[in-house]
Backbone as a ProteinNet text record, in pm:
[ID]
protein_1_A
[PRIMARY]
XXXXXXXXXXXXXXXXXXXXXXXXXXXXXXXXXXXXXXXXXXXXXXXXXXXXXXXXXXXXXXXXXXXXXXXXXXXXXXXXXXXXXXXXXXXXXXXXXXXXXXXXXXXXXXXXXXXXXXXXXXXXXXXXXXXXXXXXXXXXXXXXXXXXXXXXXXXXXXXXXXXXXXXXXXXXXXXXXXXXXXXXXXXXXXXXXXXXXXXXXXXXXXXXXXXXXXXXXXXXXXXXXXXXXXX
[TERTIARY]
2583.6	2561	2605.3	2710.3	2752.7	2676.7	2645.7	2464.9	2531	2420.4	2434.9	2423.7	2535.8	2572.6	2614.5	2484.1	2466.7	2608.3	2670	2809.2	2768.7	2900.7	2852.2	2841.2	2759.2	2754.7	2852.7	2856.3	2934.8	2921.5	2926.8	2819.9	2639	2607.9	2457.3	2396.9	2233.9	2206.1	2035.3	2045.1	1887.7	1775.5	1813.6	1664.4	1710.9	1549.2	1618.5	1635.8	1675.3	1752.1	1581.7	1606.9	1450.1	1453.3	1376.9	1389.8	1388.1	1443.8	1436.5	1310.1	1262	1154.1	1138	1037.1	958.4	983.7	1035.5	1020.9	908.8	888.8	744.6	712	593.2	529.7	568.2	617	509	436.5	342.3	230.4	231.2	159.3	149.6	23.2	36.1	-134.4	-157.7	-313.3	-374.9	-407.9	-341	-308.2	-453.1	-552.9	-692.9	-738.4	-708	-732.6	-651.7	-521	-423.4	-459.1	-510.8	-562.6	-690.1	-788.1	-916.4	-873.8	-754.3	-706.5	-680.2	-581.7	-559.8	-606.2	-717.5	-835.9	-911.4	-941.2	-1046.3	-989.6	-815.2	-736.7	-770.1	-724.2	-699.8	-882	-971.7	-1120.4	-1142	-1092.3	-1071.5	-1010.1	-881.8	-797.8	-869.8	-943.5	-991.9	-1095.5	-1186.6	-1313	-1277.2	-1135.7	-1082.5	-995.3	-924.5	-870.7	-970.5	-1118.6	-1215.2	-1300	-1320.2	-1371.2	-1274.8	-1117.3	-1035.5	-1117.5	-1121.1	-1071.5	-1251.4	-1299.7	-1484.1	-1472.4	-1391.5	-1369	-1339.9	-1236.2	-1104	-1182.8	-1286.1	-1356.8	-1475.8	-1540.4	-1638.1	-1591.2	-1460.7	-1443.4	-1358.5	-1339.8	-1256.1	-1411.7	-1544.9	-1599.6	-1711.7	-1703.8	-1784.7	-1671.5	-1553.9	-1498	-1468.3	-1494.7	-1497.9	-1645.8	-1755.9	-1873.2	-1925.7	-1887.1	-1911.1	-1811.4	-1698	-1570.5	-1552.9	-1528.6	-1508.8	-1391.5	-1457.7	-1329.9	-1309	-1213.8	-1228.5	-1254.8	-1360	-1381.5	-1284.6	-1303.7	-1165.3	-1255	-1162.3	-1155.2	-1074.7	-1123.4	-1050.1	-1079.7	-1005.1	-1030.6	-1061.9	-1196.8	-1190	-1210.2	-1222.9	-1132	-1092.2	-1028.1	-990.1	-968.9	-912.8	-903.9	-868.3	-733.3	-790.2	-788.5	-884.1	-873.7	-807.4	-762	-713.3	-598	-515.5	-413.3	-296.9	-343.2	-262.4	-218.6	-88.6	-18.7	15.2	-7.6	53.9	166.2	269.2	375.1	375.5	302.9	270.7	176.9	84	-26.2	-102.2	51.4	33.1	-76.8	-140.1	-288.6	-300.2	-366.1	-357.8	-495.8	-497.8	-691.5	-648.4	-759.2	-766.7	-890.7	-885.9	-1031.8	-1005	-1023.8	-1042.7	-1123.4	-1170.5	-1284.1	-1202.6	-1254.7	-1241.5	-1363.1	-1342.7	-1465.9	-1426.7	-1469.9	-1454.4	-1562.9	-1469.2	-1573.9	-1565.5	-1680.2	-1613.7	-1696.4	-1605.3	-1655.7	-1707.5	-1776.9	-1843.4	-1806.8	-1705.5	-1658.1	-1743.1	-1813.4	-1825.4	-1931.3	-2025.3	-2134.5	-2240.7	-2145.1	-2332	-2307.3	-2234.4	-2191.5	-2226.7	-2309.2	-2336.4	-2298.2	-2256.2	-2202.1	-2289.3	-2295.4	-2327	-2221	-2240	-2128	-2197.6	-2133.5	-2200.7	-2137	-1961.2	-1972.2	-1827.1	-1768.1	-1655.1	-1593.2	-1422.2	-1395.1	-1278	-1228.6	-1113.8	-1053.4	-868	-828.9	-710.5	-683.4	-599.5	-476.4	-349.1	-217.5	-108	-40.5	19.8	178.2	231.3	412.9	415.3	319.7	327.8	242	159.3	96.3	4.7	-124.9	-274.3	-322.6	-386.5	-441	-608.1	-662.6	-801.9	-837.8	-1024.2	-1068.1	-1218.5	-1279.8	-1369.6	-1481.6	-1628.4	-1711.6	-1734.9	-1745.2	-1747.7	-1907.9	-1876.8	-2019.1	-2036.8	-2167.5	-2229.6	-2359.8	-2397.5	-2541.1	-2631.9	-2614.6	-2773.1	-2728.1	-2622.9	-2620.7	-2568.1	-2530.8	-2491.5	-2616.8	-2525.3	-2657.3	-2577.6	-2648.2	-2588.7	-2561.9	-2459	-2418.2	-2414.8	-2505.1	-2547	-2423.8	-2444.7	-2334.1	-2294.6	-2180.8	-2115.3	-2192.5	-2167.9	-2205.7	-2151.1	-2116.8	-2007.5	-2116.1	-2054.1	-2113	-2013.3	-2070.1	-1975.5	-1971.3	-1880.2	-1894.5	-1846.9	-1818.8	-1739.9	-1694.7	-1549.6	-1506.3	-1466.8	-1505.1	-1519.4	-1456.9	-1291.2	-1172.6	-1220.5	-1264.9	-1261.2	-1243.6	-1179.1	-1160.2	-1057.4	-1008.8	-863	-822.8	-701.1	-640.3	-500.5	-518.4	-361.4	-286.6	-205.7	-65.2	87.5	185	299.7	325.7	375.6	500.7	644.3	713.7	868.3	891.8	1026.6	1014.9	1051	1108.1	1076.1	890.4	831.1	733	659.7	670.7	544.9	648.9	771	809.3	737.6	738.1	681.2	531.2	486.7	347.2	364.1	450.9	484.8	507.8	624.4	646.5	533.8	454.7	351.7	215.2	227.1	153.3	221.1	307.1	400.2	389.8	387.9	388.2	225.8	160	20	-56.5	57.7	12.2	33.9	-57.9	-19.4	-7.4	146.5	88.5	26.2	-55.3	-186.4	-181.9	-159	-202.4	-328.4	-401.3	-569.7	-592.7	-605.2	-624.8	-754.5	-865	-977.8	-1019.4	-1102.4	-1132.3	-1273.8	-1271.9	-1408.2	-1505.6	-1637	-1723.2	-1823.7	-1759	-1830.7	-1944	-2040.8	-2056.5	-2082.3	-2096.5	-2113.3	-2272	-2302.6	-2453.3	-2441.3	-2483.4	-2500	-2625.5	-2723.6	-2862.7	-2902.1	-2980.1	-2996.3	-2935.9	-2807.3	-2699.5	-2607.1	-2597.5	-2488.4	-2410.9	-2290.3	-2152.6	-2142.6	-2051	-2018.7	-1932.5	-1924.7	-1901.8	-1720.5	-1668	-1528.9	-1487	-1358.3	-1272.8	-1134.4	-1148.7	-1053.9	-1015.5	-901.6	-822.8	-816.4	-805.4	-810.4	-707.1	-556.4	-465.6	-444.1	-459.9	-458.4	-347.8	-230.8	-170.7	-166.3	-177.6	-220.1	-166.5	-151.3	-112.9	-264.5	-292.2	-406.7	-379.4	-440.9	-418.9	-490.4	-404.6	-437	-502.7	-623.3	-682.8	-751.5	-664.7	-712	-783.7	-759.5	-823.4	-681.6	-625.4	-506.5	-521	-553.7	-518.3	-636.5	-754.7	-896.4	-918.4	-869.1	-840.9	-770.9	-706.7	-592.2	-679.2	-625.7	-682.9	-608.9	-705.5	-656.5	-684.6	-534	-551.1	-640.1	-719.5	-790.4	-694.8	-671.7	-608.5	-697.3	-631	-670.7	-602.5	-663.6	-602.7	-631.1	-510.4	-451.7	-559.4	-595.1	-758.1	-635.3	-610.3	-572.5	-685.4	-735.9	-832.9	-783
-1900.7	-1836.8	-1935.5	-1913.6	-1969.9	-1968	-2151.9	-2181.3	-2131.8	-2066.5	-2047.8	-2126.2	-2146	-2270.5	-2224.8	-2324.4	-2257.9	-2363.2	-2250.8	-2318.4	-2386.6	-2471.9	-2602.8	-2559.6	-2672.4	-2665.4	-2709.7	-2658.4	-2728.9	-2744.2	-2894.4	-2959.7	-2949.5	-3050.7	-3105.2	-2970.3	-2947.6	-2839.3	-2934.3	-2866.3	-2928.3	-2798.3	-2751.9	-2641.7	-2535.8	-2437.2	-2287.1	-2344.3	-2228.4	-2240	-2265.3	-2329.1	-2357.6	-2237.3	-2127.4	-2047.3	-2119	-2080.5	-2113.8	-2145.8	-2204.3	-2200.3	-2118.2	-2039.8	-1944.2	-1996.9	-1951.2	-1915	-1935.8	-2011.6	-2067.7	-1923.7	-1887.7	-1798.6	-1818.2	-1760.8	-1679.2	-1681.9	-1712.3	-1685.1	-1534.9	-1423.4	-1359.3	-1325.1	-1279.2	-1291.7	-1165.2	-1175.1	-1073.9	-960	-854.7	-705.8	-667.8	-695.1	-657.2	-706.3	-831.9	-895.8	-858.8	-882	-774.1	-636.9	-544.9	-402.1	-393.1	-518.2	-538.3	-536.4	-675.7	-700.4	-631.6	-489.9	-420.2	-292	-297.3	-177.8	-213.1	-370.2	-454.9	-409	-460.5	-400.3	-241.1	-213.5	-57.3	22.8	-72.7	-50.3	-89.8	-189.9	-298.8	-208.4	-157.9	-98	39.7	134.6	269.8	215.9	115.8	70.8	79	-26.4	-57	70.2	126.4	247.6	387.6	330.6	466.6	396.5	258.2	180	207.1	235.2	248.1	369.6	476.6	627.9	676	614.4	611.6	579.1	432.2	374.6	508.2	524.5	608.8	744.3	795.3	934	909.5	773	758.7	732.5	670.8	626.3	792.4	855	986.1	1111.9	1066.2	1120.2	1054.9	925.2	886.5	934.5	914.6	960.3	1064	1212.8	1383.2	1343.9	1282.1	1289.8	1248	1103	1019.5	1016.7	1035.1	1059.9	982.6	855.8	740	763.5	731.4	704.9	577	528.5	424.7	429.6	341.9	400.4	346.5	461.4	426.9	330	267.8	203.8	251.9	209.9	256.8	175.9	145.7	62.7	141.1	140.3	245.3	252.4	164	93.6	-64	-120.1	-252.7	-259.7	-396.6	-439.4	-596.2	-642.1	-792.7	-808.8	-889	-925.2	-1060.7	-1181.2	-1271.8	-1352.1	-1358.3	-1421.8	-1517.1	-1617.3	-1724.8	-1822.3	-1868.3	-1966.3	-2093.1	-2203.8	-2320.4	-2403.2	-2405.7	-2443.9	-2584.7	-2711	-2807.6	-2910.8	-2781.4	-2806.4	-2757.6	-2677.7	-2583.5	-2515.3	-2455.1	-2419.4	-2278.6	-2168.9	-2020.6	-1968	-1930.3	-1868.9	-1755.1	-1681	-1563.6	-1490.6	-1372.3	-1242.1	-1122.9	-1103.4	-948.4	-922.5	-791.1	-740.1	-594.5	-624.8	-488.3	-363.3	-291.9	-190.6	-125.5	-146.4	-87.8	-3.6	102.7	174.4	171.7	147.9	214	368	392.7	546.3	534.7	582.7	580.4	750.1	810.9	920.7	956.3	894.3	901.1	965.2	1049.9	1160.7	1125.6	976.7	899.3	773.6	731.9	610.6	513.4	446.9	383.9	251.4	151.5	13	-56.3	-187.2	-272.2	-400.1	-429.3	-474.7	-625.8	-740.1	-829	-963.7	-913.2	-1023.6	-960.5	-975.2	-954	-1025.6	-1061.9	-1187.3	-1142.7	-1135.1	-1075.4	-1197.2	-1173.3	-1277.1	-1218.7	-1245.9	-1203.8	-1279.1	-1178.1	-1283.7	-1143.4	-1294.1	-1223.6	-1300.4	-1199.8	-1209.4	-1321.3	-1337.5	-1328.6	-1465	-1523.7	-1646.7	-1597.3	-1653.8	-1641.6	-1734.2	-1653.6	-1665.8	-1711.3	-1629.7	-1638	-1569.2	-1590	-1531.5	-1515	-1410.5	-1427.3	-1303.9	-1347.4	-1305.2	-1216.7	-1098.7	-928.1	-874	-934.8	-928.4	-1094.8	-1079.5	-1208.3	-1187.6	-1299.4	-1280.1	-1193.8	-1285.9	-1211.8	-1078.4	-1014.3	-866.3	-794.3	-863	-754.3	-617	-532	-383.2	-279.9	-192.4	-122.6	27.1	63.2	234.3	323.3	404.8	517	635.5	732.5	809.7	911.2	929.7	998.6	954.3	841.1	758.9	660.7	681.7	570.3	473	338.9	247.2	154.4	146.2	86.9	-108.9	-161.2	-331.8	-351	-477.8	-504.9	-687.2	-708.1	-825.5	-899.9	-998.8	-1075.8	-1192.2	-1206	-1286.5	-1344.6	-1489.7	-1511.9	-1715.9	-1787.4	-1921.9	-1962.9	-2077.5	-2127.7	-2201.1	-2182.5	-2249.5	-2328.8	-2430.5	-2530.9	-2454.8	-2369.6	-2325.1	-2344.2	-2367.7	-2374.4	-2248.8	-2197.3	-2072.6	-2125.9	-2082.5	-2074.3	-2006.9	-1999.7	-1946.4	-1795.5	-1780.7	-1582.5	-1572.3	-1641	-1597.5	-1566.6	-1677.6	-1719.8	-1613	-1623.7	-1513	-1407.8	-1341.8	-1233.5	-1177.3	-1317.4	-1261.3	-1210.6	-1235.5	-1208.3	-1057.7	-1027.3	-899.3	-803.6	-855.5	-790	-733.2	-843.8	-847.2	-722.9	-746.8	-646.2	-571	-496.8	-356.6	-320.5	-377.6	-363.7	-367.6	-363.5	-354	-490.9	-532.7	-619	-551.7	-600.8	-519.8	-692.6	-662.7	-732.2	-686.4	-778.7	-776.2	-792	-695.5	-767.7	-761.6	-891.3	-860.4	-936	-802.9	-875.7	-862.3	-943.2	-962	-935.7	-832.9	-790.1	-876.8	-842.3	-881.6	-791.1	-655.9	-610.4	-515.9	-437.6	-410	-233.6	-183.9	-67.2	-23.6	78.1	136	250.4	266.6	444.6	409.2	468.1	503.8	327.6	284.1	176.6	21.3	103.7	-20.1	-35.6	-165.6	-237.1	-313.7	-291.6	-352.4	-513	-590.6	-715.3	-664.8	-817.9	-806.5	-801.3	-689.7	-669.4	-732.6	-764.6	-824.1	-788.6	-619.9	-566.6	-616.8	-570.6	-638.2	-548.3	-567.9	-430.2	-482.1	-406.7	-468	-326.4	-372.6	-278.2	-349.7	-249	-353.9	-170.5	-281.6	-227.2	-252.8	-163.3	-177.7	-169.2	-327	-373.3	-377.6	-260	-259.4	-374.4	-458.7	-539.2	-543.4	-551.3	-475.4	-619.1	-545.2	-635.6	-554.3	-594.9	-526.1	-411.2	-397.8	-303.2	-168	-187.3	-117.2	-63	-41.3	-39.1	57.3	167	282.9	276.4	201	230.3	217.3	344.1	367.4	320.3	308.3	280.5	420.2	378.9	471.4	423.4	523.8	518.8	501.6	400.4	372.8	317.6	378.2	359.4	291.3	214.5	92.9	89.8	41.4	33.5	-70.8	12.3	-70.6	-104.1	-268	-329.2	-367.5	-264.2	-270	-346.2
-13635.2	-13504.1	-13400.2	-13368.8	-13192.4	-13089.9	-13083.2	-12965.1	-12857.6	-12777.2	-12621.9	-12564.9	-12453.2	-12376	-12214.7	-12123.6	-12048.6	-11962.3	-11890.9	-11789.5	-11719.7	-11708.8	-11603	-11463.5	-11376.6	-11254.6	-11169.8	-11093.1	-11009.7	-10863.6	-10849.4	-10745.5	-10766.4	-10694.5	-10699.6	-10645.8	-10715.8	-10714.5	-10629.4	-10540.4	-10462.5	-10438.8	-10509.6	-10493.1	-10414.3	-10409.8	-10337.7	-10166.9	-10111.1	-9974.1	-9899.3	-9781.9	-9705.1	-9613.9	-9589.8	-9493.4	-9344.4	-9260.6	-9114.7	-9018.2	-8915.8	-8842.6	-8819.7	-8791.7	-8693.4	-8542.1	-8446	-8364.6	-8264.6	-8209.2	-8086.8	-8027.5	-8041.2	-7981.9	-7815	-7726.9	-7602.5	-7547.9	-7483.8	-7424.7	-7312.3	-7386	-7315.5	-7243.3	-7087.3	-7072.1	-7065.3	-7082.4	-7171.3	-7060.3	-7125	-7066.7	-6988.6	-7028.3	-6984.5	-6846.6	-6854.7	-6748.9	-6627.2	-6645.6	-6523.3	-6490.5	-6612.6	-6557.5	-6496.7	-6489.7	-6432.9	-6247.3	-6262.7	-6129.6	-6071.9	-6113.7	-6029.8	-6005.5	-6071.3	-6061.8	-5957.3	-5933.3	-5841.2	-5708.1	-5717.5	-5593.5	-5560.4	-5592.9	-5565.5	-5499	-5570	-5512	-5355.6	-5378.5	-5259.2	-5146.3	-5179.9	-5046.8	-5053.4	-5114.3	-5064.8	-5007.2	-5015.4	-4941.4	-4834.8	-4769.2	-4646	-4540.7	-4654.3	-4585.3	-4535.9	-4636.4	-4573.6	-4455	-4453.4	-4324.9	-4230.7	-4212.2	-4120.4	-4019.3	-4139.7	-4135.9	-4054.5	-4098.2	-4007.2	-3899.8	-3829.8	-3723.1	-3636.6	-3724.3	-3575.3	-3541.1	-3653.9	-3669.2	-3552.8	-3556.3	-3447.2	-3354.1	-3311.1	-3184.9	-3134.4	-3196.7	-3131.3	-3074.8	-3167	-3137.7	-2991.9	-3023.1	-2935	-2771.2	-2760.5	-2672.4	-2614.8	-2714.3	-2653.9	-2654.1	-2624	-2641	-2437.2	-2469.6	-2374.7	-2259.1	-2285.6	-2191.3	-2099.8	-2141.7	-2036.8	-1921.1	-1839.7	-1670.1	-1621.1	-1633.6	-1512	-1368.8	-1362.6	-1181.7	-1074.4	-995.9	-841.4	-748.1	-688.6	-519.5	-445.2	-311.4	-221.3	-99.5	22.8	124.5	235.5	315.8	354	528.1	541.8	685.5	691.6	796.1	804.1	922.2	962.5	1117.3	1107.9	1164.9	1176	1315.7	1379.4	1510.6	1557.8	1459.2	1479.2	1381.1	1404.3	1308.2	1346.5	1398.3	1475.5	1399.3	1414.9	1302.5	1408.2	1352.2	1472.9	1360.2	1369	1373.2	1314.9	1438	1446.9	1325.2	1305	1262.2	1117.1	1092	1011.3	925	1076.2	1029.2	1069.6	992.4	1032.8	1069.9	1193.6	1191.1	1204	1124.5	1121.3	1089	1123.2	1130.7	1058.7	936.4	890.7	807.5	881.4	797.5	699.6	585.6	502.3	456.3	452.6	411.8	283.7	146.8	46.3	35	-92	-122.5	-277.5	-414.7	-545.6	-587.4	-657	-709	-873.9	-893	-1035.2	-1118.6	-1158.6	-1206.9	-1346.5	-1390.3	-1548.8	-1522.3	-1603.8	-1633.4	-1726.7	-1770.5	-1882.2	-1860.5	-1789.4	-1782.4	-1694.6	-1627.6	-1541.7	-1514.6	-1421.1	-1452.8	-1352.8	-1388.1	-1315	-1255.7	-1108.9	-1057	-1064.8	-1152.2	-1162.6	-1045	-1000.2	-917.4	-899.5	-758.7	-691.5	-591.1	-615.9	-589.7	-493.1	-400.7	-322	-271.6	-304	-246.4	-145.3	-30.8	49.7	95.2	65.4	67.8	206.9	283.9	359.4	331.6	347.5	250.5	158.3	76.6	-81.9	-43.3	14.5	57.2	73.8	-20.5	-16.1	113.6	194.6	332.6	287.7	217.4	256.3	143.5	93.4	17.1	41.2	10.6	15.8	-95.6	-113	-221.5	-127.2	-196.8	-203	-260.4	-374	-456.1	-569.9	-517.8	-612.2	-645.2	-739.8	-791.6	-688.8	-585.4	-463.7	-421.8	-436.5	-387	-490.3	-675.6	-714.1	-791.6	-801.7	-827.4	-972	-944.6	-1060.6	-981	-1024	-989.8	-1071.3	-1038.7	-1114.9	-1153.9	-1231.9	-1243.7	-1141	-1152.2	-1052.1	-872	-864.4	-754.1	-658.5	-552.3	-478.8	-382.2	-373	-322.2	-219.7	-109.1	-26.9	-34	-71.6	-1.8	99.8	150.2	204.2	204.3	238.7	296.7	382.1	455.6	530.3	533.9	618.3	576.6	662.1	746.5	849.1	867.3	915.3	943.6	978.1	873.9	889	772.7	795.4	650.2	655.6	601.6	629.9	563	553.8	487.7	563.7	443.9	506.8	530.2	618.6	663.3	691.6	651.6	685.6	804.2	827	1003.3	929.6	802.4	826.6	821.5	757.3	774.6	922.5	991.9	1105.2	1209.7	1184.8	1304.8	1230.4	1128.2	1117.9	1167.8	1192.1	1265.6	1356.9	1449.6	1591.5	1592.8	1507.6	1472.9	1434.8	1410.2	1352	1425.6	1507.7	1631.1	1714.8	1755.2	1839	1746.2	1632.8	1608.1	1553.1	1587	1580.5	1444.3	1353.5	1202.5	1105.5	1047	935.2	799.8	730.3	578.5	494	451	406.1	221.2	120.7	27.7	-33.6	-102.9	-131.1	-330.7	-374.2	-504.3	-502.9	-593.5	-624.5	-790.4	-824.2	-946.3	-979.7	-1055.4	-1063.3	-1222.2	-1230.5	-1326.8	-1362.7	-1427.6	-1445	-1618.2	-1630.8	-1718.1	-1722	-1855.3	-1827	-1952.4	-1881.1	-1948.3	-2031.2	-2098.8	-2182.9	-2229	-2200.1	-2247.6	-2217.1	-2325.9	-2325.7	-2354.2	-2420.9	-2472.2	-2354.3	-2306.2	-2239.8	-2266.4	-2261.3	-2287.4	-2223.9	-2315.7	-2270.7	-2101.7	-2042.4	-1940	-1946.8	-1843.5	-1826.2	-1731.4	-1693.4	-1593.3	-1580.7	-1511.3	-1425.9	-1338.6	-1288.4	-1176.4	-1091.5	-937.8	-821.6	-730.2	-693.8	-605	-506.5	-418.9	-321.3	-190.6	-183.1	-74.1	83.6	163.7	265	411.2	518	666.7	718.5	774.7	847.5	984	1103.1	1187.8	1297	1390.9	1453.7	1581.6	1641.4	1745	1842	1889.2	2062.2	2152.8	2329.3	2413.3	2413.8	2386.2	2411	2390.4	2222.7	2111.5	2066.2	2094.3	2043	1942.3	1986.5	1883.1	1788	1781.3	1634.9	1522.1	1451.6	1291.2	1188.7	1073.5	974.9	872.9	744.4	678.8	542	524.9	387.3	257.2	204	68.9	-100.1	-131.1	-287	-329.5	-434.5	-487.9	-646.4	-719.1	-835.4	-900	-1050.7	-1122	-1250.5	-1292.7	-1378.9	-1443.4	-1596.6	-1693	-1783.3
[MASK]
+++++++++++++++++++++++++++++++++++++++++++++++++++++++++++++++++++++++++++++++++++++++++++++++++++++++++++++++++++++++++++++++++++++++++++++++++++++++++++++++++++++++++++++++++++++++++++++++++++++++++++++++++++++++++++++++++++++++

């Protein structure tokens, strides 16, 4: 019997083949935790979008309810009796009185006038100022209620004028009228039942022809003007 004979090799034989590495995992993060996050979100923004949606629902109702106005002014006579410029000395005396009036329009609304500040400028140069309302006279106005102040421009003041200006007094004089700028600054608050509001600070510009009255002129009127409320 012819032995079985196993064929030669050929080349060095080192064992079976080594399979390859695996591959480094990934890190993936865990799906649960991201669907928590954005469940947390999404809670988060309907909380905020229904806090919006309450806001705008009470403030539309508190307003067909309460029906806020801003209240008017108005100037409701004037006069200056003195307005002399010296050249030399560059010093201006002057006299005017104003008579305001404010109006209270609102139907639940009541305010209190906590302090009023008027400052008076003639062709674009603050002349004079004076308190309207302060601690010792301010009050409260009831609804649908008008209350008269008044202001009291009266001394002297070092200012420069240019010669268009100081001629313009002259002119002014001769046509019996000053136009007179008046901006005042108010301090005030407002009432509904028992709750009162922080204190506001509107602005009131009222520009105006201040008639100039000597022994001449005694009669000359002034016109009643209303004046522009910067809330």
């Amino acid at each position: 019997m012819a032995d079985n004979k196993q064929p030669n090799l050929n080349g060095a034989y080192y064992g079976p083949a080594i399979p390859p590495a695996e591959p480094p995992r990934r890190y993936r993060p865990d799906r649960s935790r991201r669907s928590c996050f954005c469940c947390l979100f999404s809670v988060f923004w309907k909380i905020l979008l229904a806090l919006i949606v309450l806001v705008v629902i009470a403030g539309v109702i508190f307003y067909l309810v309460v029906q806020p106005r801003i209240f008017k002014f108005y100037v409701n006579d004037a006069e200056i009796t003195q307005f002399d410029y010296n050249t030399n000395t560059t010093q201006l005396r002057y006299n005017m009185v104003l008579n305001f009036t404010a109006h209270n329009p609102n139907k639940k609304l009541s305010i209190y006038y906590d302090k009023v500040l008027a400052k008076a400028f003639f062709m674009d140069t603050q002349f004079a100022s004076a308190d309207v309302i302060t601690f010792m006279n301010s009050f409260r106005q009831y609804k649908k209620q008008s209350n008269a102040m008044s202001g009291v421009f009266s001394g002297q003041q070092n200012i420069f004028l240019d010669y268009s200006r100081y001629s313009q007094i002259s002119d002014d004089k001769n046509s019996r009228s000053f136009d007179i700028y008046v901006k005042l600054y108010f301090r005030m608050r407002f009432r509904l039942g028992d709750l009162i509001t922080r204190t506001y600070k509107p602005k009131v510009k009222c520009d105006l022809k201040v008639p100039f009255i000597n022994g001449t002129n005694a009669f000359t009127s002034f016109t009643p003007t209303k004046c522009d409320i910067d809330f």
